[in-house]
Every structure is written in structure tokens, then in C-alpha cells.
Coordinates of C-alpha atoms in Angstrom, one line a residue:
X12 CA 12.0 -8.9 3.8
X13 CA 11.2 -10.1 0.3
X14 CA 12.3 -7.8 -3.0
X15 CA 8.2 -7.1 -3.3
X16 CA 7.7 -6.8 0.4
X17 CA 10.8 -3.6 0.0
X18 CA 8.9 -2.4 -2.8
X19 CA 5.7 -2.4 -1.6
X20 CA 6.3 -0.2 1.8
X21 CA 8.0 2.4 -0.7
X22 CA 5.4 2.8 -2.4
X23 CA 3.3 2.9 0.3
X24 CA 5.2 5.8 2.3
X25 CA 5.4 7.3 -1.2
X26 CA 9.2 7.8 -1.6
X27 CA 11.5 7.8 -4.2
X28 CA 14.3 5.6 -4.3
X29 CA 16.4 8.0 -3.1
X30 CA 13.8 9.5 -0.4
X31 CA 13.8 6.0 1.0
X32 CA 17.3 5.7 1.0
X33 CA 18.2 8.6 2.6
X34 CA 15.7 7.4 5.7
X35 CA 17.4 4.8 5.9
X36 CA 20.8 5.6 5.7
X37 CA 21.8 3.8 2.4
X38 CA 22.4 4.5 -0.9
X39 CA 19.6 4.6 -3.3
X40 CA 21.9 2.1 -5.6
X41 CA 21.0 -0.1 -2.5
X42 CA 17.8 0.2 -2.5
X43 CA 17.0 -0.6 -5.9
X44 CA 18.9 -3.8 -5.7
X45 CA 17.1 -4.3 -2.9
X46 CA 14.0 -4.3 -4.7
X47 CA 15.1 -6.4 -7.8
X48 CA 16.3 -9.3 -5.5
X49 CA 20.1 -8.3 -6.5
X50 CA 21.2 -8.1 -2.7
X51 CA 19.3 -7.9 0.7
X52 CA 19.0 -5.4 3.3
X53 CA 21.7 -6.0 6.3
X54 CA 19.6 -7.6 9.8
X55 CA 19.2 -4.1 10.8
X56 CA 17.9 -2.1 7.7
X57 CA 15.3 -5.1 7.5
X58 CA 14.1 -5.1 10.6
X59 CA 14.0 -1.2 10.8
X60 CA 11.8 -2.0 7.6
X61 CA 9.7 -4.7 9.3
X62 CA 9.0 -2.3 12.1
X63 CA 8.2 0.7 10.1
X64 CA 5.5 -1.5 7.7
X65 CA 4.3 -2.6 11.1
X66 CA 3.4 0.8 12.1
X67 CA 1.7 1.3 8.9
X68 CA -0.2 -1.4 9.4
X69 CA -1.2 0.0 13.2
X70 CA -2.1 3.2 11.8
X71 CA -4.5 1.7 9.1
X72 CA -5.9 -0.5 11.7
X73 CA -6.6 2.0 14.1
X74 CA -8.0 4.2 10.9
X75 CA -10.2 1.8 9.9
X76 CA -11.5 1.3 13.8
X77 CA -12.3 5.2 13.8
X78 CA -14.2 4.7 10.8
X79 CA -16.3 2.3 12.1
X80 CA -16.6 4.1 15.2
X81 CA -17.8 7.0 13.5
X82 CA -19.6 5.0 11.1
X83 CA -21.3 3.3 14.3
X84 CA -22.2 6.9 15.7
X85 CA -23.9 7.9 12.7
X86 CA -26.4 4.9 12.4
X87 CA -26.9 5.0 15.9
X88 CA -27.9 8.8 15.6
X89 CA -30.0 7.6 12.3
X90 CA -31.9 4.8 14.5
X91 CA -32.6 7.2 17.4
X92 CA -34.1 10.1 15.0
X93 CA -36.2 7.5 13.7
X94 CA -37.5 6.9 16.6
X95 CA -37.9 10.0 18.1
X96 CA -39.4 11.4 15.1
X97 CA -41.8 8.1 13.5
X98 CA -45.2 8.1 13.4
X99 CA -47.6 5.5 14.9
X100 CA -48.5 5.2 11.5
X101 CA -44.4 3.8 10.1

């Protein structure tokens, strides 16, 4: 994983440096440096990384598929009272 990649899945679990760290075992000292491209994550810290953005990224997806879902339901309701409740006249 890139220095920004590391970064960005911090932020977007909303840890510290030191919350981070202590999921993954490390030192907060190594996750900063990490971050700033100083060192990189052993194989296994990265691809623990890797699979925990990836699981973000599931969750979002299936978020946004609810949404639409619901979203779906909703104008679906909209079109039927329409229907059941227009005029001749509309």
C-alpha cells in the first residue's frame, strides 16, 4: 500500500495514530512513517490493510445499493399513488 493509500483508510475508520496502531499491532511511531513514505508496512500488516479497506469498500457498496433500493421503493410508491389517486382530468 502507498503512504496516501495508509493515510487515507485512517482517516476513514477515524483513528488516531495511535488507535490505528494499536489494531494493528504496531507502534504508532510505525504508523506515521508509514504514512510519510519513511518505511513500509511488513507483507502482513499491508495486506491486513488491503483487506480491511476492502471491506470498507463492501460496506459502502452495499450502503449505497440499500439506498437505491429504498430510493427505488419510494418512487415506485410515488408512481402508484399517482395512479391510484389521478384524475381523468391529469
Amino acid at each position: 500500500m502507498t503512504p496516501e493509500e495508509i493515510q487515507d483508510l485512517r482517516e476513514r475508520v477515524g483513528m488516531t495514530y495511535r488507535e490505528f496502531a494499536r489494531a494493528l499491532g504496531v507502534t504508532h511511531g510505525s504508523v506515521w512513517q508509514w504514512e510519510n513514505g519513511q518505511a513500509a508496512p511488513s507483507k502482513l500488516h499491508a495486506e491486513v490493510m488491503r483487506r480491511w479497506r476492502e471491506e470498507l469498500d463492501r460496506a459502502r457498496s452495499q450502503e449505497r445499493i440499500s439506498k437505491l433500493a429504498a430510493a427505488g421503493a419510494l418512487v415506485g410508491a410515488g408512481v402508484l399513488l399517482d395512479t391510484l389517486f389521478s384524475t381523468d382530468e391529469d
